[in-house]
Coordinates of C-alpha atoms in Angstrom, one line a residue:
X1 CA 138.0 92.5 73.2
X2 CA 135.0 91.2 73.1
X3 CA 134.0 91.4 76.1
X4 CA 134.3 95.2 76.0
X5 CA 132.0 96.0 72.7
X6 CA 129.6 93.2 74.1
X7 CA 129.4 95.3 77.4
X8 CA 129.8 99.0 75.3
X9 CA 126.7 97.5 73.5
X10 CA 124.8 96.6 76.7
X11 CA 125.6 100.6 78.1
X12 CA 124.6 102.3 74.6
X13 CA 121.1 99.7 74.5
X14 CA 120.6 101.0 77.9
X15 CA 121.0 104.9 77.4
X16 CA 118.8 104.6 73.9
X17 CA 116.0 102.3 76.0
X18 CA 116.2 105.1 78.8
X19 CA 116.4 107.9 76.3
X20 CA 113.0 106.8 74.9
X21 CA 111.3 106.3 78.0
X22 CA 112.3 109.8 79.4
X23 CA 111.6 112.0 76.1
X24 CA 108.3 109.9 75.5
X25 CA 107.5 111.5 79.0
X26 CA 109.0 114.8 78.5
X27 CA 107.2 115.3 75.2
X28 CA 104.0 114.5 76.8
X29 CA 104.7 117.9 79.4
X30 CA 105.8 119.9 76.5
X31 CA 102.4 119.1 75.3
X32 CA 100.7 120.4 78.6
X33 CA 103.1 123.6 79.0
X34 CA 102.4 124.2 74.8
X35 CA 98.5 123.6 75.4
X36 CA 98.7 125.8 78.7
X37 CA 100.5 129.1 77.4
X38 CA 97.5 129.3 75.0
X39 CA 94.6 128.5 77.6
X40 CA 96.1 130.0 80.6
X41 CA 99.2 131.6 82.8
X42 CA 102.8 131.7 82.1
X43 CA 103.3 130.4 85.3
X44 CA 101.8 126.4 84.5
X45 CA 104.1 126.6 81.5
X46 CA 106.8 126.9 83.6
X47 CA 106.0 124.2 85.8
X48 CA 104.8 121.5 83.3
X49 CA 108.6 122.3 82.0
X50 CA 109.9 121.4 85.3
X51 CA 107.9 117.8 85.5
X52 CA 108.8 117.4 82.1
X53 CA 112.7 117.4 82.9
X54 CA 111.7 115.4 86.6
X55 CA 109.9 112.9 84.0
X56 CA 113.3 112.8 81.7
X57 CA 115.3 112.0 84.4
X58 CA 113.0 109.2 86.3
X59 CA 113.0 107.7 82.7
X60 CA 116.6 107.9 82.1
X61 CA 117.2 106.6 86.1
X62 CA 114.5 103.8 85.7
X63 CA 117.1 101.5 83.4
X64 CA 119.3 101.2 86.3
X65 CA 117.0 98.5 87.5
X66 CA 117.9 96.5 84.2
X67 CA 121.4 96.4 85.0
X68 CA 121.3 92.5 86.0
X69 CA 124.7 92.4 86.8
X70 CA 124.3 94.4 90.2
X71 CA 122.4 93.3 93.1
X72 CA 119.6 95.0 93.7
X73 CA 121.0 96.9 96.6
X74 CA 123.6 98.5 94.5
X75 CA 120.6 99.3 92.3
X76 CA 118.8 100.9 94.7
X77 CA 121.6 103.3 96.0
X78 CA 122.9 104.3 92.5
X79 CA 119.4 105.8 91.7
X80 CA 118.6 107.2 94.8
X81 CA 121.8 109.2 94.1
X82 CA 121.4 109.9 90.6
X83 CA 117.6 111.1 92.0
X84 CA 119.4 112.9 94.4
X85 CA 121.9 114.9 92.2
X86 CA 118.7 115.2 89.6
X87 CA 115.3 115.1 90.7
X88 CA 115.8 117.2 94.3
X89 CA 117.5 120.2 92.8
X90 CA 114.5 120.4 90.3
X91 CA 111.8 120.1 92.9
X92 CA 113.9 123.1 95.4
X93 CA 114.0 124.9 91.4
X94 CA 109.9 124.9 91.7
X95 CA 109.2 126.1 95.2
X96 CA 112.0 128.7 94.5
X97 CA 109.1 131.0 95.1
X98 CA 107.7 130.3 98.2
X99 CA 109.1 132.6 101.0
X100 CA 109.8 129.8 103.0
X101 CA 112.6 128.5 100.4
X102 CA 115.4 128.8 102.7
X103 CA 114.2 127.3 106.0
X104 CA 112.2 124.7 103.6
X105 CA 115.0 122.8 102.2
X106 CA 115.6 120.4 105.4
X107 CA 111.8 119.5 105.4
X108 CA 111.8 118.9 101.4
X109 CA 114.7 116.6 102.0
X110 CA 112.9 114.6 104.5
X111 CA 110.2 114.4 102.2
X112 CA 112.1 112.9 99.2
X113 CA 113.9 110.8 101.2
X114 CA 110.4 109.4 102.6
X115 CA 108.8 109.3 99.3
X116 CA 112.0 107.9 97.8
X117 CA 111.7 104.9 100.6
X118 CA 107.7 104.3 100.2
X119 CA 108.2 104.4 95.9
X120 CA 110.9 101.6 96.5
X121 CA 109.2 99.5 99.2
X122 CA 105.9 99.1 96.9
X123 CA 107.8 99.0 93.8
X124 CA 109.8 96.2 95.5
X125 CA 107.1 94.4 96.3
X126 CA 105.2 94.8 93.3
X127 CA 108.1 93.1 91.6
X128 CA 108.0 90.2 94.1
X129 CA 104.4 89.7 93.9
X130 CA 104.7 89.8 90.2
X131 CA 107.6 87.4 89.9
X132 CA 105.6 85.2 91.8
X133 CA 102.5 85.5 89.7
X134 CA 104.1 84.6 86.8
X135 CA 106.1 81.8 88.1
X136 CA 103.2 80.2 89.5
X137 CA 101.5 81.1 86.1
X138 CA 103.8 79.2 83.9
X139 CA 104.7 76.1 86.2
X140 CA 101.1 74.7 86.5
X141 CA 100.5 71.1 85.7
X142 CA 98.2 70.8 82.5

């Protein structure tokens, strides 16, 4: 039993860390579109909206990576499908209005899928390099 509230704990810790990260970003777009309907078109209210919710969701996806239990390969696929199911029906939501939207939507998944793979490889090896740093930090002789 308590296993269960100990891990019910770990799950409601996680949502309120990735709640906070994602409305601390979306409040900062709500900012932009509130600041652009007085200084300028309709239309940049609209979008700063739309990265507002794309910020709320990287936010909310970023604490899978905290999950310590899973390997990181398990960590990697869950987000790239909660980006997926998320982020890429947001970004064909802005370029709704192009003309090319329909014939578009094959070369915008190519694109997320390429961006998805570079924004993992650095961020991978940013966490390496970092780990490293502070290993070799911390375990010098004094």
């Amino acid at each position: 039993m308590l296993y269960y509230s100990k891990k019910g704990g770990i799950l409601i810790s996680l949502f309120v860390r990735g709640f906070f990260r994602g409305a601390a970003l979306f409040s900062i777009f709500v900012l932009l579109s509130v600041w652009s309907l007085f200084i300028g078109p309709a239309e940049n209210v609209r979008v700063f909206l739309y990265y507002g919710f794309i910020a709320l969701f990287l936010g909310f996806g970023s604490v899978i990576f905290q999950v310590s239990e899973w390997p990181l390969i398990k960590q990697i696929f869950i987000h790239y499908i909660t980006m997926l199911i998320t982020v890429f029906p947001l970004l064909l939501i802005i370029n709704y209005d192009t003309l090319t939207f329909t014939t578009d939507i094959p070369g915008s998944f190519i694109i997320f899928n390429i961006i998805q793979a570079v924004v993992i490889l650095i961020t991978y090896s940013l966490s390496k390099a970092l780990k490293i740093f502070s290993s070799n930090l911390y375990n010098k002789e004094r």
